[in-house]
CSV table of C-alpha atoms in Angstrom, one decimal:
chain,number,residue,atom,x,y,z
C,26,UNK,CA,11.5,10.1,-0.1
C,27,UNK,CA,14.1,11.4,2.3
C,28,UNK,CA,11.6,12.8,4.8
C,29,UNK,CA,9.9,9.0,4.8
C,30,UNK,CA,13.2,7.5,5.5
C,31,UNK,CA,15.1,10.0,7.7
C,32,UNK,CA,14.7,9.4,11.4
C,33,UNK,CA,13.5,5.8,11.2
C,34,UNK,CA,15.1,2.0,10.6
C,35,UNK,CA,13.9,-0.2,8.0
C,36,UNK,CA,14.6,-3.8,8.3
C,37,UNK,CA,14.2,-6.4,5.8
C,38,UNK,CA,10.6,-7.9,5.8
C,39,UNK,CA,12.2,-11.2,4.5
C,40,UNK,CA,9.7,-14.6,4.5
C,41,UNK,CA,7.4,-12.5,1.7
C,42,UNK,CA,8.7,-12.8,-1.8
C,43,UNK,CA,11.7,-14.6,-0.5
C,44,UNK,CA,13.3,-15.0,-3.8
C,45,UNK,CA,14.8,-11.5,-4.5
C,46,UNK,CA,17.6,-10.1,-3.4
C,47,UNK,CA,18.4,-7.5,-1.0
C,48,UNK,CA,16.9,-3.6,-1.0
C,49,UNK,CA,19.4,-0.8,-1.1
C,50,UNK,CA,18.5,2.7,0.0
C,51,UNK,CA,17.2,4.9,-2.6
C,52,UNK,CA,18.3,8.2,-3.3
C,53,UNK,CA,16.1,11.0,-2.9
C,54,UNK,CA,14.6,12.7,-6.4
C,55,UNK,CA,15.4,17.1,-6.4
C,56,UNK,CA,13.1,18.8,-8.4
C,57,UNK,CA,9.7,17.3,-8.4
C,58,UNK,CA,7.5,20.2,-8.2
C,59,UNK,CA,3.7,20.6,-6.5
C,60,UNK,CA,1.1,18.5,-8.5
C,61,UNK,CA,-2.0,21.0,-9.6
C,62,UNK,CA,-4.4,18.4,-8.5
C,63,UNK,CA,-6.9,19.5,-5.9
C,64,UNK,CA,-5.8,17.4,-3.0
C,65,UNK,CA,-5.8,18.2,0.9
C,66,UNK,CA,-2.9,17.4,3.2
C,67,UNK,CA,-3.6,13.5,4.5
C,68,UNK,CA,-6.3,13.6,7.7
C,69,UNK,CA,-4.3,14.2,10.9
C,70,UNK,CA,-4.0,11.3,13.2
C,71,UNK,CA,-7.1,11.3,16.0
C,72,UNK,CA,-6.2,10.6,19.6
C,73,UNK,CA,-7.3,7.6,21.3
C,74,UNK,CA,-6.3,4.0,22.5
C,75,UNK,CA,-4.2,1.7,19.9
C,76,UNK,CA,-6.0,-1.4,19.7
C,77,UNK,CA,-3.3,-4.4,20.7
C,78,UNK,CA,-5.4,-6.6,18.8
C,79,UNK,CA,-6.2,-5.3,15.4
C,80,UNK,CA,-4.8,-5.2,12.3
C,81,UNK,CA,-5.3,-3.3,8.8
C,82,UNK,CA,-4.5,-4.6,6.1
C,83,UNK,CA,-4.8,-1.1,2.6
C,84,UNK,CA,-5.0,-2.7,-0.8
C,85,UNK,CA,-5.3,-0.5,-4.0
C,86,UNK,CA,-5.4,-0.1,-7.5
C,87,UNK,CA,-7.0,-2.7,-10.1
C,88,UNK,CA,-9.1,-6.0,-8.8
C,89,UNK,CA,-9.2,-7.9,-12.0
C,90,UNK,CA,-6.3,-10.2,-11.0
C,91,UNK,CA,-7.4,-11.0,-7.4
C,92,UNK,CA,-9.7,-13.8,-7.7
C,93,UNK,CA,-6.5,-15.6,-9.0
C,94,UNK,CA,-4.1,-14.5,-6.3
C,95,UNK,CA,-6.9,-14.3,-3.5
C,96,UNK,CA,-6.6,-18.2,-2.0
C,97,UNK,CA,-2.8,-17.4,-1.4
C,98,UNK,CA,-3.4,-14.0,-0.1
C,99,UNK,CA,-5.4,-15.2,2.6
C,100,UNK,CA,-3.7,-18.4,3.6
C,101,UNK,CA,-0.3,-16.4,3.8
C,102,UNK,CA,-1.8,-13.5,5.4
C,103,UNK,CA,-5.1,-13.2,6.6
C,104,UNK,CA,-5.1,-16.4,8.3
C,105,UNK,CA,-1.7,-16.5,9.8
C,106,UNK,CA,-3.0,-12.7,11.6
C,107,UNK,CA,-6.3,-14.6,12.7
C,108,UNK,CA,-4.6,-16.9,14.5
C,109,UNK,CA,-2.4,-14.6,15.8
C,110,UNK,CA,-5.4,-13.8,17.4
C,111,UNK,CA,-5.5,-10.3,15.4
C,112,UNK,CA,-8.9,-8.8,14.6
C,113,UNK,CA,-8.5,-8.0,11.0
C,114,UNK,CA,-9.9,-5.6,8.4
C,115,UNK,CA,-9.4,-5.0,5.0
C,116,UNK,CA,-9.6,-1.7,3.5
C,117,UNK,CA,-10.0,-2.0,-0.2
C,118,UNK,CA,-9.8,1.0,-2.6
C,119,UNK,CA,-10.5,-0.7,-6.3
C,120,UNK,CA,-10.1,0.9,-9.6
C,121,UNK,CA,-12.5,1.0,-12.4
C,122,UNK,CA,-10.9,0.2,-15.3
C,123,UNK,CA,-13.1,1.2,-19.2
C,124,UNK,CA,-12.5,-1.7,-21.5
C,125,UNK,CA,-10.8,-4.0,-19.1
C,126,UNK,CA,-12.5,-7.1,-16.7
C,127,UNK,CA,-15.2,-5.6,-14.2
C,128,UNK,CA,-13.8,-6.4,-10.8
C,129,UNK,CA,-16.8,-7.9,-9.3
C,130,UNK,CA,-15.2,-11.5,-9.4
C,131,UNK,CA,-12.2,-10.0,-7.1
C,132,UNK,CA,-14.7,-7.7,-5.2
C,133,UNK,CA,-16.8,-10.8,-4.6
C,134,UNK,CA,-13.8,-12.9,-3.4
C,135,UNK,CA,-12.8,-10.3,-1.0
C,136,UNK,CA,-16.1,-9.8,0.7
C,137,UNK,CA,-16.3,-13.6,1.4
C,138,UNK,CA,-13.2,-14.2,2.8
C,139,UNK,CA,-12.9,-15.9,6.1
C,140,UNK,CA,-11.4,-15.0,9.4
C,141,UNK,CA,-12.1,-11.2,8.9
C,142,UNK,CA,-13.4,-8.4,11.6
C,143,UNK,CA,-14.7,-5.9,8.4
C,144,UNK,CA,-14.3,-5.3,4.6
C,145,UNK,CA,-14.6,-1.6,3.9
C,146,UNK,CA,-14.6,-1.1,-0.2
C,147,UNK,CA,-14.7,2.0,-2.3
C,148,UNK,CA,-14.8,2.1,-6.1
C,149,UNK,CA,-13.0,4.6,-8.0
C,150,UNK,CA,-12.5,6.0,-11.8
C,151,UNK,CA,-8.7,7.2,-12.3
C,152,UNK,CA,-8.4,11.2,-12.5
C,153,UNK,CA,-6.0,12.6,-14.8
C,154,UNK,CA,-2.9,13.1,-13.5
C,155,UNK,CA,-1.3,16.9,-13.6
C,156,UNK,CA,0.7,17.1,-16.7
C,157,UNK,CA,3.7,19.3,-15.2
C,158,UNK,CA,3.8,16.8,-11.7
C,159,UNK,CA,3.9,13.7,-14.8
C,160,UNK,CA,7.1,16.0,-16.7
C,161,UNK,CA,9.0,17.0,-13.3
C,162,UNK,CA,8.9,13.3,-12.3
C,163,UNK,CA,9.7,11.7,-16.0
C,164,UNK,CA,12.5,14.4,-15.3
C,165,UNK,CA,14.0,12.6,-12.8
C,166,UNK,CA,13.0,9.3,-12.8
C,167,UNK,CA,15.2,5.5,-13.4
C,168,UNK,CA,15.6,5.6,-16.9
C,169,UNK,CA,15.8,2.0,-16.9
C,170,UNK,CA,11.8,2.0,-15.8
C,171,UNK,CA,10.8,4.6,-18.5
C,172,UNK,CA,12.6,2.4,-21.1
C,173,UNK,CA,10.7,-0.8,-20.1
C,174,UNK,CA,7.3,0.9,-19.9
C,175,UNK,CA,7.7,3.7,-21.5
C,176,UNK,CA,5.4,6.6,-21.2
C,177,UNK,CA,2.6,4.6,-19.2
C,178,UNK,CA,4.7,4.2,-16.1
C,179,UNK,CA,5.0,7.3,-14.5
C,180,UNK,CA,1.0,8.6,-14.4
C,181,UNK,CA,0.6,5.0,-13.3
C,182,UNK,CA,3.1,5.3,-10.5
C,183,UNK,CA,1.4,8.5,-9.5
C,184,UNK,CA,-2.1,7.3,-9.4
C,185,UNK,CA,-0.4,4.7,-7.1
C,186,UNK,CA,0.7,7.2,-4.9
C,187,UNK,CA,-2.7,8.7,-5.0
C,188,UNK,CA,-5.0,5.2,-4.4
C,189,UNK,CA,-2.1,4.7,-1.5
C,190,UNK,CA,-2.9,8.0,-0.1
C,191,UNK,CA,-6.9,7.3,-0.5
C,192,UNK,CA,-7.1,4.2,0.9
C,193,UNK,CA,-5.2,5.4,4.0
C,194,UNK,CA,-7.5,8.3,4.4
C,195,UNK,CA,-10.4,5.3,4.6
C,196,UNK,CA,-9.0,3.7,7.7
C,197,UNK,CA,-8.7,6.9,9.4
C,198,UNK,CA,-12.1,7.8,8.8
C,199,UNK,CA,-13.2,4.5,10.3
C,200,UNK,CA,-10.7,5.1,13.2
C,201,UNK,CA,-12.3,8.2,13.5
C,202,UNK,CA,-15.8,6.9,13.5
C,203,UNK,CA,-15.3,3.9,15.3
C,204,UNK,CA,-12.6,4.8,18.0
C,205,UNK,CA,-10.0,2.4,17.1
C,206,UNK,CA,-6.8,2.7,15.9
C,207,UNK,CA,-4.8,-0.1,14.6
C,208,UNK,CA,-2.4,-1.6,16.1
C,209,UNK,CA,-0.8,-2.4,12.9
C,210,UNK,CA,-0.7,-1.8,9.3
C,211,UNK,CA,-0.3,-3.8,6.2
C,212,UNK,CA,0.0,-2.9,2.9
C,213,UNK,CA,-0.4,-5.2,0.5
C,214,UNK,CA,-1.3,-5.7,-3.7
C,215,UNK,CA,-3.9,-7.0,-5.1
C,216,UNK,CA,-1.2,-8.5,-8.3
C,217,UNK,CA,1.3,-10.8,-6.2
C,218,UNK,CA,1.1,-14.3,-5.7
C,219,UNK,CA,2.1,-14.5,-1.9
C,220,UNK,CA,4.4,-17.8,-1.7
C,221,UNK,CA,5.3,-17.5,2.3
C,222,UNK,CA,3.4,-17.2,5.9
C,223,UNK,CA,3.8,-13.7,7.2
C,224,UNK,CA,6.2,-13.6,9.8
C,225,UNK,CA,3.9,-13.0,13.4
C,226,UNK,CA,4.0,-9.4,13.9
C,227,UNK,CA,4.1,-10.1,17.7
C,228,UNK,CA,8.5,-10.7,16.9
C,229,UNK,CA,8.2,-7.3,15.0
C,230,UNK,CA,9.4,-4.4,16.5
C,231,UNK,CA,5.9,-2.2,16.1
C,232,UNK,CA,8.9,1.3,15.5
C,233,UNK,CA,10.3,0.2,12.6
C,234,UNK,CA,9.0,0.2,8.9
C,235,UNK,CA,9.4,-3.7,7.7
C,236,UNK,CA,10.1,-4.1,4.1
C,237,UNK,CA,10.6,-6.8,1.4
C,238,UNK,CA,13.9,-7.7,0.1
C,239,UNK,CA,13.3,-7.3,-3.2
C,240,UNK,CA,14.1,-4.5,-5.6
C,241,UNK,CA,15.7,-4.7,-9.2
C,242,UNK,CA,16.2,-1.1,-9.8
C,243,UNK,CA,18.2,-0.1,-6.6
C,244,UNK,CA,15.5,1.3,-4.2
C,245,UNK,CA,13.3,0.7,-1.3
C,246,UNK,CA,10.2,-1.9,-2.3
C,247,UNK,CA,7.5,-1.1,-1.2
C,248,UNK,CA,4.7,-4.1,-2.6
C,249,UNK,CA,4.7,-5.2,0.7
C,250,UNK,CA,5.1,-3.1,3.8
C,251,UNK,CA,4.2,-3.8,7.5
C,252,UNK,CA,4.4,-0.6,10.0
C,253,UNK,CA,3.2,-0.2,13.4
C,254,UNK,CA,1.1,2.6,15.3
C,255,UNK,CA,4.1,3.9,16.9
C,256,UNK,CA,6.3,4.4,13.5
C,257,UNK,CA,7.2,7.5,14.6
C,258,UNK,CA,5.4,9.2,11.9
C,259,UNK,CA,7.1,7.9,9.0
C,260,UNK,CA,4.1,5.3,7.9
C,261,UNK,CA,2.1,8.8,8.2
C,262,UNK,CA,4.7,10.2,5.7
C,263,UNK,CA,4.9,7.4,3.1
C,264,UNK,CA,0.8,7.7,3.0
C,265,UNK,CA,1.0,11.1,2.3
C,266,UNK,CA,3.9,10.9,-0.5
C,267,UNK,CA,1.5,12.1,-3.3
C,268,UNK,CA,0.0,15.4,-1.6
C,269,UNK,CA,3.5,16.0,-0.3
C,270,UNK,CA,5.3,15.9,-3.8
C-alpha cells in the first residue's frame, strides 16, 4: 500500500457517505508474499489524447443488490456527470454467484440507465484464491476484521483486489481500441446506497486521488474513489494491487 500512497496527496472525497468520520493513513502490511495465481502485470498505459470530456465509472463484484441501490446511484452520480457535460461509461465486471440471486435484475437495470455514452459488461465465476497469498495476508491483517468475518473475509478481500484489477484492464482495452482515454475515473460499488450529489469533478484537482471520509478500522477507504488521468501513476498502482502483492 506504500507504493499507492507514496508520492501522491489524498484529499477527503467528502459529500459521498457524508456520515463517517475522518480516514487516517494506513500502515503498510510486511510480509505478504507473491500469490501463485497465474496473473500478468496490469496492461501498460497506451499513448494518446485524454479525453476532457469523458468519464469512467469501474464497478465489481456481485450485482444482486443493484437493482435496489441503482435509482440512487444514478441520480447521485451518473446524472450529476451528464450534466456536467461528461460523456460517461460504465464498465461493469459482475460476479456469478452458485446458489445466490442471478444478477440479471441488476444487469438489466444497468444496461437501461439513462444519460450514458456505453455500458461494457463482463460476467465472471470467482477463481480460487492461492492458499499461501490467503495465509501470508490472514498473517497480517486487522484482527478486528478477521474476528467480525471470520475466515470468509480475506479470500473475499482478495477476489476484490482481483475483480478491481479486471475491470480496470477492461477500460484499457477499450481505450486501446477506441483511442480514448478518460479523463477521469470513478470507482464505485454496486452495495452502497449513495445519499449525496457527487461533488463536480471540474473543482477537483485531476492529480490527486479523492477519497471518502469514512473508515472504522483506521485505513484509507476505498468504496468510493475518484482519480484523474494525470494521477501520477498511483490510480495505475492501486489497480494493480493484486498482481503486485
Amino acid at each position: 500500500l506504500r507504493a499507492v500512497l507514496q508520492g501522491s496527496r489524498f484529499q477527503a472525497f467528502a459529500p459521498l457517505l457524508s456520515v463517517y468520520g475522518a480516514a487516517a493513513v494506513a500502515q503498510p502490511h510486511p510480509g505478504v508474499g507473491p500469490p501463485r495465481a497465474n496473473l500478468s502485470s496490469a496492461l501498460p498505459r497506451q499513448p494518446g489524447n485524454v479525453s476532457n470530456t469523458s468519464v469512467a465509472i469501474l464497478l465489481s463484484g456481485q450485482v444482486r443488490t443493484f437493482a435496489k441501490i441503482g435509482c440512487s446511484f444514478y441520480a447521485n452520480l451518473v446524472a450529476p456527470l451528464h450534466q456536467d457535460g461528461y460523456a460517461v461509461h460504465l464498465f461493469v465486471l459482475a460476479e456469478e454467484v452458485p446458489k445466490q440471486p442471478h444478477p440479471r435484475p441488476g444487469l438489466q437495470f444497468l444496461t437501461k440507465m439513462p444519460d450514458l455514452a456505453g455500458v461494457h459488461v463482463r460476467t465472471t465465476k470467482r477463481p480460487p484464491m492461492p492458499a499461501g497469498c490467503i495465509q501470508a495476508v490472514t498473517s497480517v491483517y486487522d484482527r478486528r476484521v478477521l474476528h467480525m468475518y471470520k475466515a470468509k473475509y480475506v479470500p473475499e478481500f482478495l477476489a476484490q483486489l482481483l475483480y478491481k484489477w479486471q475491470v480496470d484492464r477492461m477500460r484499457r482495452e477499450y481505450e486501446r481500441s477506441s483511442g480514448v482515454v478518460f479523463r477521469w475515473l470513478v470507482v464505485a460499488r454496486m452495495d452502497l446506497v449513495y445519499p449525496d450529489a457527487l461533488r463536480s469533478l471540474r473543482t477537483l484537482d485531476p492529480s490527486v486521488i479523492h477519497v471518502p471520509r469514512c473508515q472504522g478500522f483506521g485505513g484509507i477507504n476505498d468504496k468510493v474513489i475518484v482519480c484523474g488521468a494525470g494521477g501520477g501513476g498511483a490510480c495505475d498502482a492501486y489497480f494493480g494491487l493484486y498482481p503486485d502483492l
